[in-house]
Amino acid sequence: MIYSMINNAARSLLCEQFIANNTIDPKLYDRYVVKRGLRNSDGTGVMAGLTNICNVHGYVVNEGEKSPIQGQLIYRGYNINDLVSNAQKENRFGYEEIVYLLLMGDLPNREELTAFKGMMAENRPLPNNFFEDMILKAPSKNIMNKMARAILALYSYDDNPENRSPEYEMATAISIISKLPNIMVSAYQVKKRCYDGESLFMHPLIPTHSTAEMILSALRPDRQFTEEEAKILDLLLMLHAEHGGGNNSTFACRVLTSSGTDPYSAYSAAIGSLKGPRHGGANLKVAAMHQCIKDNVQNWEDEGEIADFLTKILNKEAFDHTGLVYGMGHAVYTLSDPRAVILRENAKKMAENTEFEREYKLLEAVERLTPELFKKIKGSDKAMCANVDMYSGFVYSMLGIPEDLYTPMFAVSRMAGWCAHRFEELVTGKRIIRPAYKAISGEKKYIPLDER
Ligand SMILES: CC(=O)SCCNC(=O)CCNC(=O)[C@H](O)C(C)(C)COP(=O)(O)OP(=O)(O)OC[C@H]1O[C@@H](n2cnc3c(N)ncnc32)[C@H](O)[C@@H]1OP(=O)(O)O
Ligand SMILES: O=C([O-])CC(=O)C(=O)O
């Protein structure tokens, strides 16, 4: 049921008027040299700031020409491949170390890491009555929506939410990063009870758990999980934690921060942005698209048949009729997104000799076939690769994590990056972010009501 009391006929009429008065001729963007989506004509982003936090490296510009390269992701100077492989070599969880690295600016030593993990564990519980008042009441079918509202609601539980001192901001950031997984799982349990007719259970937290272990333990009725499962979830958390200042959600966080507003407003806005299907919400869309391909392609090993269906998607004749192959394409990466490379390898290993193997091969065929089809259909020479959202949902599904949590898991991890960028904006930005819009409306003489 829609709460709006505007009937269909009125809605159509208002929309018609809106469209008639609001179309903008695409040629005007060129005439006024407007950088649509804050992009230069070759697709590179307009430089909007400086950052110490992360380098997303996806192409080189040589004598004015953009050349594709294999993608690299560097957190605070450390290559993501090194961060991941060293945590794996030492057989330990890596996400908490990455949170420390992003917030504080360098890797923690053993004592610092132990103390930080303790701080995160202490901060996981929600304030008194928060679950009853803010999560159980007014549930949402969409966990991203509930998480954004829960973060905003935390403002009321903070004694001094307008304190902008770095010490206060740091404490707030650690508190929110630690609480968000708990908020996510709680919101999901309530959603299942209210909308799916399932039982609600709320296991007590175990303070010694890493973030990945806490999530698996809280989600499963019997609290059981294997070490291997927890390490894969930890890997997903490490890979999603940060992606520079220009991605849509981080930029949203920086835009809000630059106005001087409170952290709860800035972080909830970032969650709202990440929810979008062209950003973090793409992992959910990939799952739906994968299902649609499985339903419509009879022989999953027939590349011709898969290519025909992808052609229909690209021509807006199938799936959600947007023409987008979700999980493909990136604003920065050209030949590869290093996160998708790592996730593909892990997805392959997990699926081998299991019921998931055929599905993995189908997804991999989508990744392989789409770039050529895209070039042919669009007549574009844009290099296109799979992005982080291509395989993440599939890995979550093999871990038994429900689709409702695909994008929320991304938000839980990325909160670390958003917090680091908020600090950087507070400390180094010092200007309200305020680009310009060229007005093309012209001027009109006011007509009195009776004469219109
Ligand atoms: C965590 C993340 O946010 S990763 C990205 C997740 N998003 C997705 O997977 C959604 C699918 N991909 C996309 O929509 C895009 O590739 C984006 C948003 C990720 C990046 O977009 P950009 O590189 O900036 O490309 P841009 O938006 O300029 O598109 C250029 C053209 O290519 C098309 N295009 C880009 N990606 C795709 C795609 N995956 N499938 C079909 N067409 C595409 C666009 O529709 C556009 O067509 P148009 O000129 O007819 O309007
Ligand atoms: O960088 C981007 O535009 C989107 C992305 O991959 C991310 O935020 O992880």
Short mmCIF file of C-alpha atoms and ligand atoms in Angstrom, two decimals:
data_model
loop_
_atom_site.label_atom_id
_atom_site.label_comp_id
_atom_site.label_asym_id
_atom_site.label_seq_id
_atom_site.Cartn_x
_atom_site.Cartn_y
_atom_site.Cartn_z
CA MET A 1 0.00 0.00 0.00
CA ILE A 2 1.32 3.44 -0.87
CA TYR A 3 0.78 6.02 1.87
CA SER A 4 0.44 8.82 -0.71
CA MET A 5 -3.16 9.92 -1.28
CA ILE A 6 -2.55 11.21 -4.82
CA ASN A 7 -4.59 9.22 -7.33
CA ASN A 8 -3.24 7.78 -10.60
CA ALA A 9 -4.84 10.37 -12.88
CA ALA A 10 -3.47 13.28 -10.84
CA ARG A 11 -0.04 11.68 -10.71
CA SER A 12 0.09 11.27 -14.50
CA LEU A 13 -1.01 14.84 -15.07
CA LEU A 14 1.59 16.25 -12.68
CA CYS A 15 4.27 14.10 -14.26
CA GLU A 16 3.35 15.22 -17.77
CA GLN A 17 3.74 18.84 -16.68
CA PHE A 18 7.02 18.09 -14.97
CA ILE A 19 8.43 16.42 -18.10
CA ALA A 20 7.21 19.21 -20.40
CA ASN A 21 8.91 21.85 -18.24
CA ASN A 22 12.10 20.01 -17.38
CA THR A 23 13.65 18.43 -20.45
CA ILE A 24 17.21 19.51 -21.20
CA ASP A 25 18.63 19.12 -24.69
CA PRO A 26 21.71 16.84 -24.31
CA LYS A 27 23.61 19.09 -26.79
CA LEU A 28 23.56 21.88 -24.20
CA TYR A 29 25.96 19.90 -22.00
CA ASP A 30 28.58 20.17 -24.73
CA ARG A 31 27.79 23.78 -25.55
CA TYR A 32 28.25 24.91 -21.95
CA VAL A 33 31.10 22.45 -21.30
CA VAL A 34 29.21 20.84 -18.45
CA LYS A 35 30.97 17.80 -17.03
CA ARG A 36 28.07 15.37 -16.69
CA GLY A 37 28.52 13.17 -13.64
CA LEU A 38 31.61 15.27 -12.87
CA ARG A 39 33.44 13.47 -15.72
CA ASN A 40 35.76 14.76 -18.38
CA SER A 41 34.96 13.87 -21.99
CA ASP A 42 37.26 10.81 -21.88
CA GLY A 43 35.43 9.42 -18.83
CA THR A 44 38.12 10.39 -16.32
CA GLY A 45 36.76 12.03 -13.17
CA VAL A 46 36.98 15.76 -12.56
CA MET A 47 39.63 16.24 -9.87
CA ALA A 48 37.65 17.21 -6.77
CA GLY A 49 40.14 16.77 -3.96
CA LEU A 50 43.36 15.34 -2.56
CA THR A 51 43.49 12.28 -0.36
CA ASN A 52 45.99 10.27 1.65
CA ILE A 53 43.59 7.42 2.22
CA CYS A 54 43.39 5.39 -0.95
CA ASN A 55 44.53 5.17 -4.54
CA VAL A 56 42.20 3.61 -7.10
CA HIS A 57 44.39 3.17 -10.16
CA GLY A 58 42.67 2.07 -13.36
CA TYR A 59 44.32 3.79 -16.35
CA VAL A 60 47.26 5.94 -17.33
CA VAL A 61 47.08 9.12 -19.39
CA ASN A 62 49.92 9.33 -21.87
CA GLU A 63 50.22 12.42 -24.09
CA GLY A 64 46.56 13.18 -23.44
CA GLU A 65 45.44 9.63 -24.34
CA LYS A 66 43.84 7.38 -21.74
CA SER A 67 45.35 3.87 -21.80
CA PRO A 68 43.80 0.91 -20.00
CA ILE A 69 45.83 -1.00 -17.41
CA GLN A 70 45.23 -3.76 -14.85
CA GLY A 71 43.58 -2.15 -11.81
CA GLN A 72 45.32 -1.56 -8.50
CA LEU A 73 43.79 -0.70 -5.15
CA ILE A 74 46.04 0.83 -2.51
CA TYR A 75 44.87 1.52 1.07
CA ARG A 76 47.13 4.10 2.79
CA GLY A 77 50.04 3.10 0.54
CA TYR A 78 49.56 -0.67 0.98
CA ASN A 79 48.43 -2.75 -1.98
CA ILE A 80 45.18 -4.62 -1.23
CA ASN A 81 46.75 -7.84 -2.57
CA ASP A 82 49.54 -7.56 0.04
CA LEU A 83 47.12 -6.73 2.85
CA VAL A 84 44.98 -9.74 2.00
CA SER A 85 47.79 -12.23 1.35
CA ASN A 86 49.67 -11.28 4.53
CA ALA A 87 46.60 -11.68 6.74
CA GLN A 88 46.04 -15.06 5.07
CA LYS A 89 49.70 -16.09 5.46
CA GLU A 90 49.54 -15.28 9.18
CA ASN A 91 46.18 -17.09 9.34
CA ARG A 92 44.35 -14.24 11.08
CA PHE A 93 41.39 -11.98 10.47
CA GLY A 94 42.33 -8.85 8.55
CA TYR A 95 39.30 -6.54 8.58
CA GLU A 96 39.98 -4.95 11.99
CA GLU A 97 43.57 -4.26 10.95
CA ILE A 98 42.27 -2.51 7.83
CA VAL A 99 39.83 -0.40 9.85
CA TYR A 100 42.77 0.71 12.03
CA LEU A 101 44.90 1.39 8.96
CA LEU A 102 42.21 3.49 7.28
CA LEU A 103 41.33 5.51 10.37
CA MET A 104 44.73 6.00 11.92
CA GLY A 105 46.81 6.11 8.72
CA ASP A 106 49.25 3.25 9.27
CA LEU A 107 49.35 -0.41 10.24
CA PRO A 108 48.97 -1.17 13.96
CA ASN A 109 51.60 -3.12 15.90
CA ARG A 110 50.46 -6.20 17.83
CA GLU A 111 49.53 -4.28 21.01
CA GLU A 112 47.72 -1.57 19.12
CA LEU A 113 45.75 -4.12 17.13
CA THR A 114 44.78 -6.10 20.23
CA ALA A 115 43.65 -2.91 22.00
CA PHE A 116 41.71 -1.80 18.92
CA LYS A 117 39.92 -5.13 18.55
CA GLY A 118 38.95 -4.87 22.23
CA MET A 119 37.58 -1.38 21.61
CA MET A 120 35.49 -2.63 18.69
CA ALA A 121 34.11 -5.52 20.75
CA GLU A 122 33.19 -3.15 23.61
CA ASN A 123 31.40 -0.84 21.19
CA ARG A 124 29.30 -3.51 19.46
CA PRO A 125 26.33 -3.56 21.89
CA LEU A 126 23.54 -1.11 21.05
CA PRO A 127 22.44 1.59 23.52
CA ASN A 128 19.77 0.63 26.07
CA ASN A 129 16.34 0.26 24.45
CA PHE A 130 17.75 1.06 20.99
CA PHE A 131 16.72 -2.34 19.63
CA GLU A 132 13.17 -2.08 21.02
CA ASP A 133 12.62 1.57 20.08
CA MET A 134 14.55 1.99 16.86
CA ILE A 135 14.83 -1.44 15.22
CA LEU A 136 11.83 -3.47 16.33
CA LYS A 137 9.45 -0.58 15.72
CA ALA A 138 8.77 0.61 12.14
CA PRO A 139 10.71 -2.24 10.50
CA SER A 140 11.69 -2.06 6.86
CA LYS A 141 11.72 -4.65 4.10
CA ASN A 142 14.95 -3.05 2.99
CA ILE A 143 17.85 -3.41 5.41
CA MET A 144 19.81 -0.53 3.84
CA ASN A 145 16.86 1.74 4.54
CA LYS A 146 16.69 0.50 8.13
CA MET A 147 20.44 0.87 8.63
CA ALA A 148 20.42 4.47 7.37
CA ARG A 149 17.56 5.29 9.75
CA ALA A 150 19.27 3.51 12.65
CA ILE A 151 22.48 5.49 12.14
CA LEU A 152 20.50 8.72 12.03
CA ALA A 153 18.64 7.66 15.19
CA LEU A 154 21.92 7.16 17.08
CA TYR A 155 22.18 10.96 17.13
CA SER A 156 19.51 10.98 19.86
CA TYR A 157 21.55 8.57 21.99
CA ASP A 158 24.71 10.69 21.81
CA ASP A 159 25.19 13.16 24.70
CA ASN A 160 27.05 15.61 22.53
CA PRO A 161 26.37 14.95 18.83
CA GLU A 162 27.36 18.46 17.77
CA ASN A 163 30.86 18.10 19.18
CA ARG A 164 33.16 18.32 16.14
CA SER A 165 36.44 17.73 17.99
CA PRO A 166 38.68 15.06 16.41
CA GLU A 167 38.59 13.04 19.67
CA TYR A 168 34.81 12.98 19.68
CA GLU A 169 34.62 12.21 15.95
CA MET A 170 37.06 9.31 16.41
CA ALA A 171 35.03 7.83 19.26
CA THR A 172 31.83 8.19 17.21
CA ALA A 173 33.44 6.55 14.18
CA ILE A 174 34.69 3.53 16.15
CA SER A 175 31.32 3.22 17.83
CA ILE A 176 29.41 3.29 14.52
CA ILE A 177 31.81 0.91 12.69
CA SER A 178 31.46 -1.54 15.60
CA LYS A 179 27.68 -1.25 15.97
CA LEU A 180 26.72 -1.40 12.30
CA PRO A 181 27.09 -5.21 11.90
CA ASN A 182 24.90 -5.64 14.99
CA ILE A 183 22.34 -3.17 13.60
CA MET A 184 22.38 -4.99 10.24
CA VAL A 185 21.73 -8.44 11.70
CA SER A 186 19.11 -7.14 14.16
CA ALA A 187 17.26 -5.31 11.37
CA TYR A 188 17.37 -8.48 9.29
CA GLN A 189 16.00 -10.68 12.08
CA VAL A 190 13.11 -8.23 12.56
CA LYS A 191 12.48 -8.10 8.81
CA LYS A 192 12.28 -11.89 8.66
CA ARG A 193 9.82 -11.95 11.57
CA CYS A 194 7.61 -9.12 10.30
CA TYR A 195 7.59 -9.77 6.57
CA ASP A 196 8.65 -13.39 5.98
CA GLY A 197 6.77 -15.12 8.80
CA GLU A 198 9.95 -16.52 10.34
CA SER A 199 11.10 -16.65 13.97
CA LEU A 200 13.11 -13.87 15.50
CA PHE A 201 16.19 -14.85 17.47
CA MET A 202 18.77 -12.56 19.01
CA HIS A 203 21.89 -14.37 20.19
CA PRO A 204 24.01 -12.55 22.79
CA LEU A 205 27.26 -11.16 21.40
CA ILE A 206 30.54 -12.99 22.01
CA PRO A 207 33.22 -10.34 22.70
CA THR A 208 36.15 -12.41 21.38
CA HIS A 209 34.62 -12.66 17.91
CA SER A 210 36.05 -10.82 14.93
CA THR A 211 33.53 -8.81 12.89
CA ALA A 212 33.15 -11.68 10.40
CA GLU A 213 32.63 -14.25 13.15
CA MET A 214 30.15 -11.99 14.93
CA ILE A 215 28.03 -11.69 11.77
CA LEU A 216 27.96 -15.43 11.03
CA SER A 217 27.27 -16.30 14.64
CA ALA A 218 24.42 -13.79 14.91
CA LEU A 219 22.82 -14.89 11.64
CA ARG A 220 22.69 -18.63 12.19
CA PRO A 221 20.14 -20.25 14.50
CA ASP A 222 22.78 -22.68 15.88
CA ARG A 223 25.58 -20.05 15.86
CA GLN A 224 27.87 -22.57 14.13
CA PHE A 225 30.30 -21.69 11.32
CA THR A 226 33.63 -22.98 10.10
CA GLU A 227 36.91 -21.09 10.32
CA GLU A 228 37.07 -21.18 6.52
CA GLU A 229 33.64 -19.51 6.20
CA ALA A 230 34.59 -16.76 8.65
CA LYS A 231 37.86 -16.11 6.80
CA ILE A 232 36.03 -15.76 3.47
CA LEU A 233 33.60 -13.28 5.01
CA ASP A 234 36.57 -11.42 6.50
CA LEU A 235 38.11 -11.27 3.02
CA LEU A 236 34.91 -9.71 1.64
CA LEU A 237 35.02 -7.13 4.44
CA MET A 238 38.65 -6.29 3.66
CA LEU A 239 37.96 -5.84 -0.05
CA HIS A 240 34.95 -3.56 0.37
CA ALA A 241 36.36 -1.28 3.11
CA GLU A 242 37.52 1.66 1.01
CA HIS A 243 37.60 3.03 -2.54
CA GLY A 244 38.91 6.58 -2.68
CA GLY A 245 37.09 9.88 -2.29
CA GLY A 246 35.28 9.95 -5.63
CA ASN A 247 32.95 6.97 -5.41
CA ASN A 248 29.35 8.08 -5.05
CA SER A 249 28.79 7.17 -1.38
CA THR A 250 32.13 8.46 -0.11
CA PHE A 251 31.72 11.67 -2.06
CA ALA A 252 28.21 12.01 -0.59
CA CYS A 253 29.73 11.60 2.87
CA ARG A 254 32.36 14.23 2.08
CA VAL A 255 29.75 16.63 0.63
CA LEU A 256 27.67 16.46 3.80
CA THR A 257 30.75 16.69 6.00
CA SER A 258 31.91 19.82 4.16
CA SER A 259 28.76 21.65 5.28
CA GLY A 260 29.77 21.08 8.92
CA THR A 261 26.88 18.75 9.68
CA ASP A 262 27.01 15.93 12.24
CA PRO A 263 28.54 12.48 11.58
CA TYR A 264 25.19 10.66 11.80
CA SER A 265 23.78 12.74 8.92
CA ALA A 266 26.90 12.20 6.80
CA TYR A 267 27.09 8.43 7.35
CA SER A 268 23.39 7.80 6.80
CA ALA A 269 23.58 9.74 3.52
CA ALA A 270 26.46 7.50 2.43
CA ILE A 271 24.36 4.41 3.14
CA GLY A 272 21.56 5.90 1.04
CA SER A 273 23.94 6.42 -1.84
CA LEU A 274 25.48 2.95 -1.65
CA LYS A 275 22.01 1.40 -1.86
CA GLY A 276 21.66 2.55 -5.49
CA PRO A 277 21.83 -0.17 -8.18
CA ARG A 278 24.60 1.60 -10.09
CA HIS A 279 26.74 1.58 -6.93
CA GLY A 280 26.74 -0.99 -4.09
CA GLY A 281 23.17 -2.07 -4.84
CA ALA A 282 24.55 -3.65 -8.01
CA ASN A 283 25.45 -6.79 -6.04
CA LEU A 284 21.75 -7.44 -5.51
CA LYS A 285 21.00 -6.66 -9.16
CA VAL A 286 23.70 -9.12 -10.26
CA ALA A 287 21.95 -11.85 -8.26
CA ALA A 288 18.60 -11.04 -9.90
CA MET A 289 20.20 -10.83 -13.35
CA HIS A 290 22.01 -14.15 -12.79
CA GLN A 291 18.67 -15.73 -11.88
CA CYS A 292 17.04 -14.22 -14.96
CA ILE A 293 19.80 -15.63 -17.19
CA LYS A 294 19.47 -19.05 -15.53
CA ASP A 295 15.72 -18.98 -16.18
CA ASN A 296 16.01 -17.91 -19.80
CA VAL A 297 19.11 -19.66 -21.10
CA GLN A 298 18.40 -23.35 -21.58
CA ASN A 299 21.95 -24.61 -22.05
CA TRP A 300 24.27 -22.84 -19.59
CA GLU A 301 27.30 -24.14 -21.45
CA ASP A 302 26.23 -22.74 -24.81
CA GLU A 303 28.11 -19.45 -25.16
CA GLY A 304 26.07 -18.52 -28.24
CA GLU A 305 22.82 -18.80 -26.28
CA ILE A 306 24.27 -16.84 -23.35
CA ALA A 307 25.53 -14.14 -25.75
CA ASP A 308 22.09 -13.90 -27.36
CA PHE A 309 20.47 -13.29 -23.99
CA LEU A 310 23.11 -10.75 -22.96
CA THR A 311 22.46 -8.97 -26.25
CA LYS A 312 18.80 -8.71 -25.28
CA ILE A 313 19.79 -7.25 -21.90
CA LEU A 314 22.11 -4.71 -23.54
CA ASN A 315 19.35 -3.80 -26.03
CA LYS A 316 16.93 -3.17 -23.12
CA GLU A 317 14.76 -6.10 -24.25
CA ALA A 318 15.32 -8.31 -21.20
CA PHE A 319 15.85 -8.28 -17.44
CA ASP A 320 15.19 -4.79 -16.01
CA HIS A 321 15.17 -3.00 -19.40
CA THR A 322 17.84 -0.50 -18.38
CA GLY A 323 20.36 -1.95 -20.85
CA LEU A 324 22.87 -2.48 -18.03
CA VAL A 325 24.76 -5.71 -17.41
CA TYR A 326 25.21 -5.36 -13.67
CA GLY A 327 28.58 -6.21 -12.17
CA MET A 328 30.25 -4.98 -15.36
CA GLY A 329 31.87 -1.60 -16.00
CA HIS A 330 33.62 0.84 -13.73
CA ALA A 331 34.25 4.56 -13.59
CA VAL A 332 38.00 4.05 -12.99
CA TYR A 333 38.99 0.45 -13.70
CA THR A 334 39.46 -0.59 -17.31
CA LEU A 335 41.11 -4.01 -17.73
CA SER A 336 40.42 -5.33 -14.23
CA ASP A 337 39.08 -4.48 -10.78
CA PRO A 338 41.54 -6.19 -8.39
CA ARG A 339 38.70 -6.98 -5.97
CA ALA A 340 36.74 -8.81 -8.67
CA VAL A 341 39.88 -10.78 -9.57
CA ILE A 342 40.32 -11.93 -5.95
CA LEU A 343 36.61 -12.68 -5.55
CA ARG A 344 36.47 -14.63 -8.82
CA GLU A 345 39.38 -16.83 -7.70
CA ASN A 346 37.70 -17.50 -4.36
CA ALA A 347 34.29 -18.07 -5.92
CA LYS A 348 35.84 -20.60 -8.29
CA LYS A 349 37.58 -22.47 -5.47
CA MET A 350 34.44 -22.54 -3.33
CA ALA A 351 32.19 -23.68 -6.19
CA GLU A 352 34.47 -26.41 -7.56
CA ASN A 353 32.87 -29.87 -7.36
CA THR A 354 29.77 -28.51 -5.64
CA GLU A 355 26.20 -27.78 -6.74
CA PHE A 356 27.36 -24.17 -7.39
CA GLU A 357 29.89 -25.03 -10.09
CA ARG A 358 27.51 -24.63 -13.06
CA GLU A 359 26.29 -21.28 -11.73
CA TYR A 360 29.86 -20.09 -11.29
CA LYS A 361 30.69 -20.99 -14.89
CA LEU A 362 27.63 -19.11 -16.11
CA LEU A 363 28.62 -15.98 -14.21
CA GLU A 364 32.14 -16.25 -15.49
CA ALA A 365 30.77 -16.52 -19.06
CA VAL A 366 28.82 -13.29 -18.48
CA GLU A 367 32.05 -11.59 -17.43
CA ARG A 368 33.93 -12.96 -20.45
CA LEU A 369 31.28 -12.27 -23.11
CA THR A 370 29.93 -8.86 -22.08
CA PRO A 371 32.86 -6.57 -23.05
CA GLU A 372 32.85 -7.65 -26.72
CA LEU A 373 29.05 -7.53 -26.96
CA PHE A 374 29.06 -4.09 -25.33
CA LYS A 375 31.59 -2.82 -27.89
CA LYS A 376 29.61 -4.28 -30.78
CA ILE A 377 26.19 -3.06 -29.67
CA LYS A 378 27.27 0.37 -28.37
CA GLY A 379 29.93 0.94 -31.03
CA SER A 380 32.11 1.94 -28.06
CA ASP A 381 35.83 1.38 -27.61
CA LYS A 382 35.51 1.76 -23.81
CA ALA A 383 37.40 -0.99 -21.97
CA MET A 384 35.02 -2.83 -19.69
CA CYS A 385 35.75 -5.27 -16.86
CA ALA A 386 33.87 -7.00 -14.06
CA ASN A 387 33.62 -4.90 -10.89
CA VAL A 388 33.54 -5.90 -7.21
CA ASP A 389 29.79 -6.52 -7.34
CA MET A 390 30.07 -9.26 -9.97
CA TYR A 391 31.04 -12.14 -7.68
CA SER A 392 30.39 -10.83 -4.16
CA GLY A 393 26.73 -11.89 -4.05
CA PHE A 394 27.59 -15.32 -5.41
CA VAL A 395 30.20 -15.78 -2.65
CA TYR A 396 27.67 -14.59 -0.05
CA SER A 397 25.16 -17.11 -1.40
CA MET A 398 27.69 -19.93 -0.97
CA LEU A 399 28.14 -18.78 2.65
CA GLY A 400 24.37 -18.96 3.14
CA ILE A 401 24.10 -15.18 3.58
CA PRO A 402 20.67 -14.02 2.38
CA GLU A 403 20.23 -11.59 -0.52
CA ASP A 404 18.68 -9.05 1.88
CA LEU A 405 22.18 -8.59 3.29
CA TYR A 406 24.30 -8.36 0.12
CA THR A 407 24.37 -4.55 -0.03
CA PRO A 408 24.21 -4.11 3.78
CA MET A 409 27.38 -6.25 4.07
CA PHE A 410 29.05 -3.76 1.70
CA ALA A 411 27.89 -0.85 3.90
CA VAL A 412 29.14 -2.54 7.08
CA SER A 413 32.60 -2.80 5.57
CA ARG A 414 32.66 0.58 3.78
CA MET A 415 31.73 2.45 6.97
CA ALA A 416 35.47 2.35 7.74
CA GLY A 417 36.29 4.20 4.50
CA TRP A 418 33.49 6.72 4.98
CA CYS A 419 34.75 7.53 8.48
CA ALA A 420 38.33 7.99 7.24
CA HIS A 421 37.13 10.35 4.50
CA ARG A 422 34.95 12.32 6.91
CA PHE A 423 38.04 12.93 9.09
CA GLU A 424 40.09 13.94 6.11
CA GLU A 425 37.39 16.33 4.92
CA LEU A 426 37.10 17.84 8.44
CA VAL A 427 40.82 18.25 8.87
CA THR A 428 41.98 19.15 5.37
CA GLY A 429 38.91 20.16 3.31
CA LYS A 430 38.05 23.51 4.87
CA ARG A 431 35.71 24.49 2.02
CA ILE A 432 32.04 23.74 1.53
CA ILE A 433 31.68 21.55 -1.59
CA ARG A 434 29.58 23.65 -3.86
CA PRO A 435 29.81 23.12 -7.64
CA ALA A 436 27.78 25.21 -10.08
CA TYR A 437 24.74 24.53 -12.28
CA LYS A 438 24.27 26.62 -15.41
CA ALA A 439 20.71 27.94 -15.44
CA ILE A 440 19.04 27.54 -18.83
CA SER A 441 15.50 28.48 -17.81
CA GLY A 442 15.55 32.13 -18.97
CA GLU A 443 13.28 34.69 -17.31
CA LYS A 444 9.47 34.83 -17.37
CA LYS A 445 7.01 37.58 -16.53
CA TYR A 446 4.73 36.64 -13.66
CA ILE A 447 1.12 36.01 -14.78
CA PRO A 448 -1.60 36.61 -12.19
CA LEU A 449 -3.57 33.48 -11.25
CA ASP A 450 -6.79 34.46 -13.09
CA GLU A 451 -4.96 35.09 -16.38
CA ARG A 452 -3.17 31.69 -16.68
C1 LIG B 1 30.81 -0.69 -6.02
C2 LIG B 1 30.48 -0.12 -7.28
O1 LIG B 1 29.84 0.88 -7.33
S1 LIG B 1 31.04 -0.88 -8.68
C3 LIG B 1 29.83 -0.48 -9.94
C4 LIG B 1 28.58 -1.25 -9.76
N1 LIG B 1 27.58 -0.94 -10.77
C5 LIG B 1 27.23 -1.78 -11.73
O2 LIG B 1 27.72 -2.89 -11.82
C6 LIG B 1 26.14 -1.31 -12.66
C7 LIG B 1 26.52 -1.51 -14.10
N2 LIG B 1 27.59 -0.63 -14.48
C8 LIG B 1 27.36 0.70 -14.69
O3 LIG B 1 26.25 1.21 -14.61
C9 LIG B 1 28.55 1.57 -15.06
O4 LIG B 1 29.54 0.79 -15.67
C10 LIG B 1 29.13 2.31 -13.85
C11 LIG B 1 28.06 3.19 -13.22
C12 LIG B 1 29.66 1.36 -12.83
C13 LIG B 1 30.30 3.17 -14.31
O5 LIG B 1 29.89 3.90 -15.32
P1 LIG B 1 30.89 4.73 -16.27
O6 LIG B 1 32.13 4.00 -16.49
O7 LIG B 1 30.95 6.05 -15.72
O8 LIG B 1 30.17 4.70 -17.60
P2 LIG B 1 29.12 5.73 -18.10
O9 LIG B 1 28.02 5.86 -17.07
O10 LIG B 1 29.81 6.95 -18.55
O11 LIG B 1 28.56 4.92 -19.32
C14 LIG B 1 28.95 5.07 -20.64
C15 LIG B 1 27.96 4.29 -21.44
O12 LIG B 1 28.22 2.91 -21.22
C16 LIG B 1 27.06 2.28 -20.75
N3 LIG B 1 27.45 1.27 -19.75
C17 LIG B 1 28.33 1.40 -18.75
N4 LIG B 1 28.38 0.26 -18.03
C18 LIG B 1 27.50 -0.58 -18.61
C19 LIG B 1 27.10 -1.90 -18.31
N5 LIG B 1 27.58 -2.56 -17.28
N6 LIG B 1 26.18 -2.47 -19.11
C20 LIG B 1 25.67 -1.81 -20.15
N7 LIG B 1 26.01 -0.56 -20.49
C21 LIG B 1 26.91 0.04 -19.71
C22 LIG B 1 26.26 3.39 -20.08
O13 LIG B 1 24.89 3.03 -19.99
C23 LIG B 1 26.53 4.54 -21.02
O14 LIG B 1 25.69 4.40 -22.14
P3 LIG B 1 25.03 5.73 -22.82
O15 LIG B 1 26.20 6.50 -23.34
O16 LIG B 1 24.16 5.15 -23.88
O17 LIG B 1 24.29 6.45 -21.76
O1 LIG B 2 34.73 3.64 -7.24
C1 LIG B 2 33.56 3.61 -7.59
O2 LIG B 2 33.03 4.43 -8.36
C2 LIG B 2 32.66 2.52 -7.14
C3 LIG B 2 33.36 1.41 -6.42
O3 LIG B 2 33.91 0.51 -7.02
C4 LIG B 2 33.37 1.42 -4.97
O4 LIG B 2 32.94 2.40 -4.34
O5 LIG B 2 33.81 0.43 -4.39
#
